[in-house]
């Protein structure tokens, strides 16, 4: 056994008390969906975890009606302080059940337990804790006099950070006084369903939070429902466009957090070891299933060889395998479909002449896996430099001057995030000024915090989540629409 | 014998120049009684696209100027507007058929609106930005900045507000450093070109404001679907078939402001509607 080999240290699933079948959570109670059921599986083993209900248009109607009743009868009339207390309760319940949620998340999503345990679930609790405190302070949010809730929020979230995206959506919505109908992703419904249990334990009034499972058509029915006042979506730019079209002229307020193709810029004066860690965090965190992933490495030409060599050395130490193993760095790709997409784009990269290198690692026999991979000598016009791969695949490009780095970084229809690595503060700030991206990490990457606004420029969507800005996405100071 | 007047030719304003429509088209502008006032340029798709190119070229310098500088430049516009108030009032009186006092009051309101927005240049980011207390050793700040090129349909049929309506939508978009392509009120386009002359003789760089006269119904779809436009303000598009414009804007996820009846009031929200919030994290050393 070499020093890099570790004995297996899997987290036990005994902590979970899952049901075999889950219904929809509407109006504070479990109910069967009218659509066809589907299984949710572990992407690491392809084994079924539970059977999940599917909501059809009638179920969506019922959920929106329940949310509307809850909004009008209780939630919008409740003092902000009481709404806050409910959210504090939820934050505490999530902390108490953190280990269970981490295991469920890694089981259903395939992400390494060290990430769900140390990043996802702690941030989920933090998100509720942060927004809980806002609930009775809306007048101080700097949004104008007497801000008001919007009403019923339709929220559709992706599979890459299932419970964290739920928290990003539900916490600010509830703090602001809205009620919600949330649809988790088809492949990762489990933690949202466990969250419904937390909602019950917190004794939240029925209908304030409704969870509908299902596929894309359920999400579409939800965002297009005329009873909805706010739409919040995180996912692909393609679906974001459809939503923007569907809500045109309806007056629904919209937040879209969409795709990205972030540049991670490494200058020759960067602390190289830290930069290499940052590159790894940027693209291999969560198997690269991150909208803000640093998927384009822009490295200054004179340090290219050194950076790539050290990056390969570091990548060779990444451990790919059982997501529940505490030593695992790279978990499973979330679905067969996503794996196919990653493979197809990687093949395109090779066809277009980029040099492919993958970390040497043993791929398990079952499940969906993709070894951490880099492409060197990528041209700016290459598909792997332009399209979001949403997997552990890094495209490496070079630059000579800061101006060239900025031009290449901004040469994308996306504008979600960017990274800058340099020891020169003045250079970092000047480059950050000129990057067209909503989040810029300097000598860091993939950091998130409930107090810090997150969201994109251009085709990465609009609106911000997190901080005071994220609260504003669920409030209005405009004239009342009449009625409730 | 009375002196024979010298009438003005009203043209478009694109990239700091005053071209005729490349289409060679014009349309008659009249008083409310139907008396001839001028032939305004009837802008085409090509003019709209030229205006976007000019606006894009102007974004970097305008948004990169210091906020103090932008504030002074916009304030200078107000100064020049004030200096030409009599001319604007006379033009408005003829075009809108309002009293001299009403025309002058509108010009005054336009100047005051411009002054109000000029003063926001070096303040809106303080009010709308934030320092964020994240749970870790990071300096973390969120600041709004210009989104880029903003296409605007100015209030239409704005009798009583042909100048004020335009100012109420153009000025807020300029505060953060956006460049603007605005479609003037079709029926009352002359004061828009008057305003363009003020821009050209103030310190607003060419291309920062581009004024198209003509048919919003004809031009707006090209701007709504233009991939190099970042935001679409449909303030004056209420009488158009405007929902398809929002649908077209969705192709590149433009930031869209829906139609608003009348003249939009002074609003920080209008400034922020064409901004993007950028959050910058920087590590702090652990001492």
XYZ file of C-alpha atoms in Angstrom, chain A residues 241 244-245 248-249 256 428 432-433 435-444 447 449 451-453 456-459 461-462 464 468-469, chain B residues 127-130 132-135 138 140 142 145-148 242-243 246-247 250-255 276-283:
66
model
C -34.549 30.929 -22.687
C -38.022 33.811 -20.486
C -40.200 33.335 -23.572
C -43.087 37.239 -21.587
C -45.891 39.695 -20.980
C -32.597 32.889 -14.011
C -6.210 41.742 -9.801
C -11.676 42.168 -12.113
C -13.066 45.538 -13.226
C -14.265 40.939 -16.582
C -17.871 40.604 -17.656
C -18.871 38.118 -14.989
C -21.158 38.254 -11.986
C -18.767 36.597 -9.553
C -15.004 37.041 -9.619
C -12.806 35.041 -7.296
C -9.313 36.393 -6.763
C -6.854 33.760 -5.538
C -9.843 31.530 -4.796
C -16.600 29.942 -2.868
C -21.799 32.286 1.080
C -24.264 36.890 2.386
C -22.618 37.092 -1.031
C -24.741 37.807 -4.153
C -24.569 36.098 -14.103
C -24.156 38.611 -16.874
C -25.294 38.068 -20.458
C -26.613 34.585 -21.243
C -29.132 34.764 -16.728
C -30.387 37.606 -14.573
C -28.947 37.608 -8.006
C -29.523 41.635 0.206
C -29.739 41.349 -3.585
C -26.677 52.613 -2.435
C -27.114 49.413 -4.461
C -23.798 47.738 -3.685
C -22.740 45.942 -0.546
C -20.571 41.146 2.287
C -19.636 39.570 5.632
C -18.858 36.069 4.373
C -17.893 33.281 6.759
C -12.197 36.986 2.261
C -16.042 40.430 -0.538
C -20.773 43.580 -4.649
C -22.008 48.380 -13.189
C -23.334 49.071 -16.685
C -24.819 46.160 -18.612
C -23.637 47.521 -22.001
C -44.803 44.193 -27.530
C -44.911 40.663 -26.111
C -39.884 40.297 -25.113
C -39.908 36.830 -26.653
C -35.174 36.072 -24.630
C -32.922 34.566 -27.312
C -29.932 36.268 -25.687
C -31.496 36.707 -22.229
C -31.682 40.484 -22.498
C -32.708 42.426 -19.451
C -25.213 44.066 -13.482
C -24.047 43.351 -9.971
C -20.513 42.000 -9.845
C -19.301 40.298 -6.679
C -15.557 40.128 -6.136
C -13.954 37.834 -3.597
C -10.334 38.269 -2.597
C -8.481 36.136 -0.114
